[in-house]
Amino acid sequence: MTNFLRNACLAVSLALGTSAVQAQSVPVGDFFKDPEFSNVSLSPTGEYITVSVPQSDRTVLAAFRVSDMKLVAKWDYGEKRHIDRVRWVNDERFFLYVTQKVGRFDARVGAADVYASNVDGTKRIDIPNGGFYGIVDLTWNEPRSILVARSIESAFLSRLDVYSGEVRTVASAPLRAGTFLVDHEGEVRYAVGQEEDLDSVTLRRNGDSWVTVHSAEMGGAVQRPVVFAADNKRVVFEVSDKGEPARLVMMDPESNTTTPLTGNANVESVDYLFSSDERDLLAVGYMDGVPSYQFVNKDHVESRTYAGLINAFPYHAINFGGISRDGRFVLFRAFSDVDPGSFYLFDRQTGQAKFLLAAMDWIKPDQMSPMEAISFVARDGTKVHGYLTLPRNGGGKNLPLILHPHGGPHGPRDMWGFNPEVQFLANRGYAVLQVNFRGSGGYGNAFERMGYRNWGTTMIDDMTDAVDYVVRQGIADQSRICTYGASYGGYAALQTVVREPTKYKCAIGYVGVYSLPLMFKDGDIPETETGRNYLNRVMPETVAEQQAQSPAFNIDKIRVPVMLVQGAKDQRVPISQYNLLRERLEAAGRAPEVTIVEDKEGHGFYDYQNQIDLYTAMEAFLGKHIGRTQPSTAP
């Protein structure tokens, strides 16, 4: 494990220029090999880091002392159990969130199991029902306990003892599901959540009762408190009047006056940077094409540190993973579209950064392909954003193109950064187009709401318009275009060729939905009331409309070679979806050209060899139907 941990101090300076090395054909396994770590956290004292380490059928956790990178303790919860994150709850102790994952595209199956441990591995306990609690406040003045929220028909705020696991309720709010905001003295001031019908609600505490500050239907306006200002009176709010990307304002609850702080016309915030004492909001992160930060408190000494680190890593983006409570140590990750990223620990006292570890150090940035942010105007005048990755040294003109829609679809979006699938396809000579079509998250509720009930119409048209835009630029060869996606992206890949029967040469559906009516019957979404409400809100309203937007009910329009991939244990998109489409294609005399079903896989393949087999078969399928630009091999 220590092979990937290098105890070397580096100056905070990195310049990655363009390379004259030509693109090489990288082995398929290099793209899909487990990274050497998946998460890193910094202790509040800055003395320790924890590292999540994938190991085939599990993810273990290791704690290291930063000063000498000595292993302090390890945690392993067994086969198919993944420690996907930790949360420090005082200077010596953290929570471990352990999940069982059955597919690459699953966030988790059920609620996480939560355990608590000291950093040296002692005093380990289970936290009963820990996966149902959300941490509200760490209450540093009372290090034995924290404030947590849990919803059981109403939202409850409780004090949880981090050494015994005992819980004591201190407040509740009339929300079906919600959480709370406390001020800097730990007083409960706001509750935020959803009603049973998924309407969003913001409540303000008024004595022993609650007053409704704001209420809106799912996908509507936003008025949501984020954090109290340093004076403990004013409150930073996210505000959106008509579903546009939420902006940040400073609100005075007494006078009900607001002062603008920051915002972006295209996208919502994706990150906040706070001061080490947690009293000041310093900067807001956005993903408008490429990652960036807008500083709202430029004069704070820690803001200058953050800005300096951003400037010290050209051609990279920076994710900040924590700052010690005394403000001395800053954990951050530098990454890019061609670099999976490395973690560093910056010491503000010495002005130097210590290299900690690299996620995938076998990936060579000069062999990867750059990802460019694009935007275009759809057929109805709506501005749509996305990304285009061109094969390195592929010439940039008349390339075979793969339309690669993301999953979700509501909430997720494609982002700038290293993407193994995209880089694999680009390395094989294909231009790869990713579209943040209507319905995608991050562009405001109104943009997301445009996708409701339009999974197979407007959302697909946005993808088509993106393809046409790239063709008009002379980048893509209109006679060599295929589409490939997973989950909703698998649905979109097949629905795209239904809606545009002659535009594409092939389609690949990976754990995709192919019958919208079947979503109401099979899989884990309709098993819960929240899931059923979600489907009723976003799906076409009538069965006839659902069938019209389903590839399985439009077999006559699927006139291109099809490749279907499925995990037999998929709970999110069960194999019944795959079976229905395959059977109907076979009955029409157009059986899928390639089918891959793995009995032990779920919503996306985890097994390394299964992934190699899948992408090798995909490479052959795409090569057969739209050719490829062979990357040259460096001498």
XYZ file of C-alpha atoms in Angstrom:
635
model
C 0.000 0.000 0.000
C 2.839 2.359 0.739
C 4.224 1.962 -2.789
C 2.049 4.819 -3.994
C 2.797 7.123 -1.061
C 5.864 9.255 -1.674
C 7.351 11.255 1.121
C 8.720 14.019 -1.056
C 8.334 17.741 -0.530
C 7.607 19.671 -3.704
C 7.489 23.414 -4.285
C 3.999 24.659 -5.174
C 4.725 24.993 -8.845
C 3.741 22.830 -11.775
C 3.874 23.635 -15.453
C 2.472 21.134 -17.902
C 3.138 22.318 -21.434
C 2.118 20.756 -24.704
C 4.007 17.623 -25.629
C 5.494 16.658 -28.954
C 4.939 12.976 -28.172
C 2.413 11.450 -30.536
C -0.647 9.599 -29.245
C -0.092 5.945 -28.488
C -2.572 3.103 -28.358
C -2.897 2.597 -24.622
C -3.916 -0.877 -23.367
C -7.646 -0.980 -22.618
C -7.015 -2.176 -19.079
C -5.043 0.953 -18.205
C -8.193 3.049 -18.480
C -10.357 0.834 -16.277
C -7.898 -0.427 -13.683
C -8.950 0.561 -10.174
C -7.270 3.798 -9.090
C -4.818 3.398 -6.244
C -7.087 5.516 -4.073
C -10.620 6.882 -4.315
C -10.825 9.389 -1.494
C -8.527 11.310 0.852
C -9.428 13.229 4.012
C -7.460 15.476 6.365
C -7.780 15.389 10.145
C -8.860 18.647 11.821
C -5.396 18.934 13.394
C -3.620 18.404 10.053
C -1.628 15.521 11.572
C -3.250 12.638 9.686
C -4.819 11.707 6.384
C -7.112 8.807 5.594
C -6.993 7.119 2.195
C -9.688 4.904 0.653
C -7.989 2.155 -1.360
C -9.940 0.008 -3.868
C -8.867 -3.645 -3.752
C -10.798 -5.728 -6.284
C -13.954 -6.755 -4.401
C -13.743 -4.137 -1.636
C -12.449 -0.708 -0.661
C -10.348 -0.519 2.503
C -9.262 2.503 4.496
C -5.800 3.398 5.750
C -4.721 6.218 8.051
C -1.248 7.766 7.784
C 0.669 10.257 9.893
C 1.513 13.107 7.524
C 4.920 13.928 8.976
C 6.519 10.602 8.000
C 3.725 8.842 6.071
C 3.767 6.030 8.610
C 0.742 3.732 8.523
C -1.294 4.278 11.693
C -4.259 1.913 11.233
C -6.354 0.040 8.646
C -10.045 -0.796 8.271
C -11.500 -3.599 6.118
C -15.185 -4.532 6.284
C -15.042 -7.484 3.925
C -16.067 -8.656 0.473
C -18.171 -6.240 -1.637
C -17.985 -3.656 1.152
C -16.643 -0.280 0.176
C -15.546 2.519 2.486
C -16.505 5.294 0.129
C -15.874 8.246 2.455
C -15.057 9.328 5.986
C -16.169 12.320 8.014
C -14.089 13.631 10.901
C -16.269 14.332 13.951
C -13.560 15.667 16.280
C -9.778 15.953 16.352
C -9.168 12.223 16.894
C -12.276 10.477 15.585
C -14.159 9.954 12.336
C -17.177 8.181 10.870
C -16.666 5.572 8.131
C -19.453 5.203 5.556
C -19.513 1.629 4.259
C -21.694 0.581 1.335
C -22.356 -2.519 -0.679
C -22.181 -1.652 -4.366
C -23.297 -3.996 -7.095
C -22.529 -1.884 -10.157
C -20.273 0.897 -11.409
C -23.178 3.282 -11.890
C -24.739 2.636 -8.465
C -24.033 5.211 -5.809
C -25.007 2.679 -3.169
C -27.506 -0.037 -2.376
C -29.636 1.061 0.558
C -28.361 3.327 3.310
C -24.685 3.204 4.224
C -23.570 1.351 7.329
C -21.733 3.802 9.542
C -18.924 3.007 11.952
C -16.891 5.263 14.223
C -13.220 4.917 15.114
C -10.320 6.852 16.513
C -7.580 7.493 13.976
C -5.298 4.978 15.699
C -7.912 2.259 15.183
C -9.124 2.140 18.775
C -12.651 2.586 20.174
C -14.381 1.212 17.094
C -18.184 1.050 17.286
C -21.208 0.728 15.038
C -23.502 3.755 14.714
C -27.035 2.251 14.651
C -29.031 3.584 11.684
C -26.037 5.792 10.931
C -26.728 5.858 7.198
C -30.012 7.653 7.837
C -28.360 10.539 9.674
C -26.967 13.630 7.985
C -24.388 15.645 9.911
C -25.648 19.180 10.562
C -22.952 20.599 12.869
C -19.767 19.277 14.475
C -20.130 21.363 17.683
C -16.384 21.771 18.241
C -16.981 23.144 21.731
C -18.544 19.777 22.671
C -16.252 17.253 20.933
C -18.052 14.230 22.364
C -21.216 14.863 20.338
C -22.440 16.232 17.014
C -25.797 17.413 15.651
C -27.439 15.118 13.095
C -30.705 15.103 11.130
C -32.961 12.177 10.273
C -36.410 12.060 8.678
C -39.156 9.632 9.766
C -42.370 11.199 8.430
C -41.018 14.432 9.966
C -37.501 15.850 10.149
C -35.695 15.418 13.476
C -32.544 17.106 14.782
C -30.635 15.060 17.353
C -27.455 15.133 19.378
C -25.373 12.012 18.697
C -22.640 10.808 21.047
C -19.745 9.865 18.721
C -18.209 7.474 21.288
C -21.345 5.559 22.356
C -23.693 6.075 19.405
C -26.500 7.258 21.693
C -28.956 9.735 20.173
C -31.129 12.382 21.830
C -33.686 14.431 19.866
C -33.432 18.205 20.338
C -35.800 19.585 17.666
C -38.186 18.578 14.882
C -39.700 20.235 11.821
C -42.903 19.474 9.846
C -41.152 18.226 6.707
C -41.484 14.822 5.080
C -37.706 14.798 4.573
C -35.323 17.534 5.581
C -32.304 18.883 7.394
C -31.455 21.887 9.531
C -29.206 24.944 9.638
C -27.799 26.061 12.968
C -25.971 29.295 13.656
C -22.412 29.613 14.950
C -23.637 29.140 18.533
C -25.376 25.886 17.636
C -28.895 27.327 17.782
C -31.446 25.842 15.372
C -32.544 28.579 12.973
C -33.772 26.994 9.708
C -35.105 23.727 8.312
C -34.948 22.822 4.622
C -36.486 19.843 2.854
C -39.289 18.323 0.844
C -42.934 17.537 1.282
C -44.423 14.185 0.270
C -45.167 15.507 -3.243
C -41.476 16.549 -3.600
C -42.231 20.276 -3.247
C -39.238 22.034 -1.657
C -39.751 24.031 1.544
C -37.646 26.397 3.673
C -38.762 27.045 7.270
C -37.411 29.566 9.822
C -37.472 28.901 13.549
C -39.683 31.345 15.469
C -39.619 30.535 19.161
C -41.029 27.032 19.485
C -42.721 27.070 16.068
C -41.757 27.211 12.397
C -42.598 29.882 9.825
C -42.616 29.063 6.101
C -40.067 31.236 4.312
C -40.408 29.653 0.897
C -42.214 26.818 -0.881
C -42.006 25.717 -4.521
C -42.746 22.657 -6.620
C -39.937 20.322 -7.668
C -37.880 22.087 -10.313
C -39.199 25.519 -9.329
C -37.881 28.627 -7.578
C -35.242 28.380 -4.845
C -34.692 30.187 -1.539
C -32.374 28.038 0.540
C -30.081 29.070 3.442
C -26.452 27.957 3.160
C -24.525 29.355 6.136
C -24.616 32.137 8.708
C -22.327 35.105 8.242
C -19.529 35.762 10.726
C -21.796 38.193 12.636
C -24.202 35.291 13.315
C -27.129 37.450 12.204
C -27.097 37.621 8.425
C -27.502 34.472 6.336
C -26.105 33.446 2.946
C -28.960 32.191 0.758
C -29.143 30.447 -2.597
C -31.874 32.252 -4.534
C -33.541 31.578 -7.877
C -36.712 33.437 -8.782
C -37.861 31.530 -11.864
C -35.631 28.487 -11.978
C -32.561 30.246 -13.412
C -29.174 29.166 -11.977
C -29.285 30.070 -8.289
C -27.249 33.079 -7.198
C -25.895 33.791 -3.716
C -27.147 36.706 -1.649
C -26.557 37.896 1.900
C -29.906 38.232 3.657
C -30.744 40.098 6.837
C -33.699 38.158 8.331
C -34.716 41.085 10.536
C -35.077 43.662 7.749
C -35.603 41.087 4.975
C -33.060 42.960 2.832
C -30.570 41.211 0.566
C -27.149 42.057 -0.824
C -25.826 40.235 -3.928
C -22.711 38.113 -3.389
C -22.029 36.099 -6.536
C -23.623 34.144 -9.335
C -23.096 32.696 -12.788
C -25.498 33.205 -15.665
C -25.063 29.654 -16.980
C -24.526 27.321 -14.041
C -25.147 26.819 -10.347
C -22.436 26.553 -7.717
C -20.710 23.210 -7.199
C -18.476 23.983 -4.214
C -17.967 26.368 -1.299
C -14.706 27.328 0.396
C -14.969 28.349 4.043
C -12.427 29.758 6.447
C -10.745 27.362 8.854
C -12.904 28.646 11.738
C -16.003 28.001 9.563
C -17.352 31.523 10.103
C -16.579 33.071 6.702
C -17.586 32.039 3.193
C -14.493 32.731 1.101
C -15.232 31.500 -2.431
C -17.789 29.733 -4.577
C -16.887 27.112 -7.170
C -18.540 26.871 -10.593
C -18.311 24.447 -13.501
C -19.070 26.741 -16.421
C -17.150 24.791 -19.020
C -14.027 24.402 -16.884
C -13.833 24.639 -13.068
C -13.293 28.052 -11.500
C -13.756 29.895 -8.209
C -15.274 33.297 -7.538
C -13.917 34.801 -4.324
C -16.492 36.671 -2.252
C -14.044 37.545 0.537
C -10.823 38.443 -1.254
C -9.228 40.143 1.745
C -9.241 37.119 4.020
C -5.710 35.731 4.457
C -6.882 32.197 3.660
C -8.501 33.425 0.425
C -5.072 34.556 -0.706
C -3.725 31.067 0.045
C -6.467 29.387 -1.971
C -5.993 31.789 -4.884
C -2.236 31.245 -4.832
C -2.624 27.467 -5.024
C -5.011 27.795 -7.960
C -2.521 29.966 -9.821
C 0.397 27.651 -8.991
C -1.026 24.766 -11.037
C -1.531 25.966 -14.613
C -3.408 23.684 -17.022
C -5.048 22.081 -13.978
C -8.129 22.550 -11.823
C -7.975 22.403 -8.030
C -10.352 20.666 -5.640
C -9.840 21.636 -2.005
C -10.400 18.731 0.349
C -10.115 20.407 3.727
C -8.193 22.816 5.895
C -6.942 22.199 9.424
C -8.763 24.057 12.190
C -5.738 26.251 12.873
C -5.574 27.221 9.189
C -2.049 25.876 8.701
C -2.594 22.856 6.427
C -4.645 22.708 3.216
C -5.442 19.429 1.445
C -6.051 19.732 -2.291
C -6.160 17.741 -5.505
C -4.775 19.003 -8.823
C -6.361 17.378 -11.877
C -7.201 18.029 -15.506
C -8.934 16.548 -18.523
C -5.818 14.490 -19.294
C -4.586 13.933 -15.724
C -6.586 11.845 -13.189
C -5.068 13.943 -10.454
C -2.721 13.987 -7.477
C -3.187 15.025 -3.841
C -0.974 17.514 -2.027
C -0.836 18.956 1.462
C 0.139 22.632 1.592
C 1.786 24.021 4.715
C 0.993 27.744 5.004
C 3.782 28.143 7.543
C 6.562 26.897 5.242
C 4.907 27.878 1.952
C 5.471 24.425 0.473
C 3.272 21.543 -0.641
C 4.000 17.910 0.077
C 3.054 15.435 -2.647
C 0.889 12.720 -1.114
C -0.288 10.350 -3.845
C -1.504 10.010 -7.428
C -4.713 8.198 -8.312
C -3.584 6.579 -11.565
C 0.109 7.275 -12.019
C 0.312 4.852 -14.960
C -1.771 7.263 -17.049
C 0.485 9.519 -19.132
C -1.110 12.928 -19.759
C 0.768 13.383 -23.035
C -1.019 10.264 -24.376
C -4.496 11.515 -23.432
C -6.862 13.754 -25.399
C -7.969 17.271 -24.446
C -11.611 17.977 -23.579
C -13.021 21.258 -24.848
C -16.141 22.990 -23.535
C -18.656 23.819 -26.264
C -22.037 25.533 -26.503
C -24.582 25.810 -29.266
C -28.119 27.021 -29.876
C -30.741 24.287 -30.148
C -33.480 24.342 -32.756
C -35.872 26.318 -30.521
C -33.275 28.909 -29.523
C -32.252 27.388 -26.184
C -28.550 27.559 -25.377
C -27.091 24.134 -24.582
C -23.619 23.279 -23.284
C -21.410 20.232 -23.553
C -17.922 18.867 -24.152
C -16.026 17.629 -27.181
C -12.958 15.434 -26.840
C -10.836 15.028 -29.963
C -8.233 12.284 -30.407
C -4.738 13.619 -29.842
C -3.071 14.327 -33.189
C -6.172 13.064 -34.993
C -6.230 16.052 -37.322
C -9.420 17.554 -35.900
C -11.406 17.213 -39.138
C -13.814 14.626 -40.571
C -13.428 12.325 -37.606
C -15.644 9.391 -36.677
C -17.888 10.624 -33.877
C -19.471 8.987 -30.844
C -22.403 10.728 -29.169
C -22.051 9.803 -25.485
C -25.072 10.892 -23.376
C -24.760 10.846 -19.587
C -26.929 8.926 -17.124
C -29.394 10.229 -14.603
C -30.840 12.093 -16.324
C -32.085 14.693 -13.803
C -29.424 16.007 -11.456
C -26.259 14.569 -13.057
C -24.372 16.399 -15.790
C -21.127 15.928 -17.669
C -18.171 17.828 -16.256
C -14.672 18.740 -17.335
C -12.056 16.337 -16.049
C -10.491 12.954 -16.634
C -13.084 10.429 -17.861
C -11.764 6.879 -18.493
C -14.454 5.950 -21.030
C -14.050 9.150 -23.002
C -10.269 8.892 -22.995
C -10.409 5.250 -24.102
C -12.654 6.091 -27.058
C -10.577 9.125 -28.023
C -7.395 7.065 -27.802
C -8.949 4.682 -30.307
C -9.377 7.560 -32.728
C -12.933 8.749 -32.098
C -14.191 12.219 -31.363
C -16.475 12.005 -28.312
C -19.423 14.366 -27.847
C -21.045 14.839 -24.436
C -24.150 17.004 -24.186
C -25.710 18.544 -21.099
C -29.140 18.339 -22.673
C -32.255 19.797 -21.115
C -33.051 17.876 -17.960
C -29.400 17.825 -16.880
C -28.521 19.215 -13.476
C -26.357 22.221 -12.717
C -27.944 24.729 -15.092
C -30.844 25.804 -12.909
C -34.190 24.242 -12.098
C -35.908 25.708 -15.154
C -33.416 24.017 -17.482
C -33.789 20.726 -15.639
C -37.593 21.030 -15.669
C -37.554 21.352 -19.480
C -36.611 17.691 -19.562
C -39.527 16.483 -17.469
C -41.834 14.255 -19.558
C -39.490 14.772 -22.525
C -36.948 11.989 -22.064
C -37.403 10.765 -25.608
C -38.236 14.027 -27.397
C -36.716 17.403 -26.458
C -33.764 15.873 -24.632
C -32.941 13.690 -27.625
C -33.353 16.641 -29.992
C -30.717 18.557 -28.011
C -28.298 15.685 -28.643
C -29.147 15.654 -32.341
C -28.611 19.409 -32.565
C -25.217 18.976 -30.883
C -24.213 16.368 -33.456
C -25.314 18.645 -36.288
C -23.311 21.504 -34.763
C -20.124 19.408 -34.685
C -20.703 18.217 -38.257
C -21.156 21.815 -39.453
C -17.810 22.686 -37.875
C -16.194 20.088 -40.132
C -15.021 18.107 -37.101
C -17.199 15.026 -37.557
C -17.755 12.908 -40.641
C -21.535 12.752 -40.974
C -21.298 9.277 -42.482
C -19.465 7.848 -39.441
C -21.468 8.548 -36.286
C -22.520 6.116 -33.535
C -24.092 6.645 -30.133
C -23.219 4.987 -26.833
C -24.425 5.494 -23.270
C -25.177 3.814 -19.945
C -28.282 3.893 -17.722
C -30.348 6.846 -19.041
C -27.511 7.236 -21.543
C -28.264 3.684 -22.746
C -31.901 4.667 -23.213
C -30.826 7.814 -25.071
C -28.485 5.841 -27.338
C -31.369 3.687 -28.569
C -34.010 6.428 -28.540
C -31.668 8.603 -30.609
C -31.684 6.087 -33.463
C -35.469 5.775 -33.086
C -35.872 9.521 -33.468
C -33.189 9.801 -36.184
C -33.244 6.463 -38.062
C -30.751 7.494 -40.768
C -28.278 9.732 -38.930
C -26.335 7.040 -37.055
C -24.506 3.897 -38.105
C -24.783 1.979 -34.801
C -25.944 2.204 -31.202
C -24.685 0.753 -27.901
C -26.962 0.491 -24.865
C -25.309 -0.329 -21.542
C -27.671 -1.138 -18.610
C -30.199 1.083 -20.345
C -33.927 1.699 -19.938
C -35.802 0.698 -23.085
C -39.437 0.711 -21.891
C -40.701 3.676 -19.889
C -43.900 1.838 -18.834
C -41.748 -0.946 -17.390
C -40.019 1.586 -15.107
C -43.268 1.795 -13.112
C -43.200 -1.972 -12.449
C -39.629 -3.254 -12.219
C -36.469 -2.085 -10.468
C -35.854 -0.284 -7.193
C -37.299 3.108 -8.189
C -41.019 2.181 -7.898
C -40.374 0.326 -4.618
C -40.450 3.566 -2.597
C -42.978 6.350 -2.337
C -40.313 8.890 -3.223
C -39.388 6.875 -6.307
C -42.996 6.616 -7.432
C -43.504 10.355 -6.947
C -40.360 10.991 -8.991
C -41.630 8.864 -11.881
C -45.019 10.542 -11.798
C -43.309 13.930 -11.933
C -40.812 13.323 -14.749
C -42.300 10.572 -16.944
C -44.771 11.143 -19.822
C -48.243 11.115 -18.265
C -50.064 8.497 -20.353
C -49.054 4.958 -21.252
C -49.390 5.857 -24.935
C -46.937 8.747 -24.514
C -44.558 6.522 -22.558
C -44.639 3.916 -25.318
C -44.063 6.573 -27.973
C -40.863 7.539 -26.133
C -39.651 3.947 -25.630
C -37.223 2.142 -27.970
C -38.882 -1.211 -27.202
C -42.151 0.056 -28.695
C -40.518 1.530 -31.809
C -38.575 -1.430 -33.149
C -39.481 -0.601 -36.747
C -37.394 2.579 -36.529
C -34.261 0.877 -35.222
C -32.460 0.171 -38.487
C -28.819 0.127 -37.379
C -26.621 -2.527 -35.747
C -27.154 -2.643 -31.988
C -24.932 -3.765 -29.109
C -26.610 -4.406 -25.728
C -24.824 -4.827 -22.395
C -26.485 -5.839 -19.129
C -25.742 -6.971 -15.591
C -28.091 -9.741 -14.497
C -28.164 -8.434 -10.909
C -29.002 -4.844 -11.843
C -31.534 -3.457 -9.366
C -31.820 0.044 -10.792
C -32.453 -1.080 -14.398
C -33.397 -4.758 -14.144
C -32.668 -7.284 -16.858
C -36.345 -7.234 -17.863
C -35.563 -4.021 -19.778
C -32.790 -5.743 -21.727
C -34.905 -8.852 -22.341
C -37.851 -6.897 -23.703
C -35.775 -4.959 -26.242
C -33.725 -7.980 -27.298
C -36.820 -10.165 -27.781
C -38.629 -7.538 -29.840
C -35.591 -6.902 -32.018
C -35.258 -10.644 -32.594
C -38.961 -10.967 -33.427
C -38.558 -8.212 -36.033
C -35.623 -10.036 -37.627
C -33.093 -7.463 -36.409
C -31.465 -9.205 -33.474
C -28.742 -7.260 -31.620
C -25.419 -7.852 -33.323
C -23.578 -8.072 -29.988
C -24.990 -8.927 -26.555
C -23.073 -9.140 -23.307
C -24.785 -10.275 -20.113
C -22.739 -10.838 -16.968
C -24.533 -12.939 -14.345
C -22.715 -11.472 -11.342
C -22.757 -7.804 -12.349
C -25.245 -5.059 -11.476
C -25.807 -1.522 -12.738
C -22.477 -1.355 -14.547
C -19.571 -3.813 -14.481
C -17.125 -3.832 -11.569
C -14.954 -6.842 -12.346
C -11.728 -5.773 -14.035
C -11.663 -8.577 -16.602
C -15.339 -8.057 -17.397
C -14.578 -4.401 -18.122
C -11.658 -5.305 -20.377
C -13.857 -7.779 -22.268
C -16.666 -5.225 -22.574
C -14.562 -2.390 -23.948
C -12.591 -4.697 -26.224
C -15.887 -5.867 -27.725
C -17.075 -2.268 -27.953
C -13.895 -1.263 -29.765
C -14.423 -4.041 -32.326
C -18.103 -3.134 -32.786
C -17.399 0.559 -33.345
C -14.429 -0.182 -35.582
C -16.575 -2.381 -37.789
C -19.291 0.235 -38.317
C -17.628 3.652 -38.332
C -13.954 2.813 -38.702
C -11.288 4.477 -36.672
C -8.352 6.805 -36.961
C -5.468 4.604 -35.862
C -3.294 6.431 -33.295
C 0.311 6.403 -34.338
C 2.783 4.596 -32.105
C 5.620 6.576 -30.630
C 9.076 5.173 -31.354
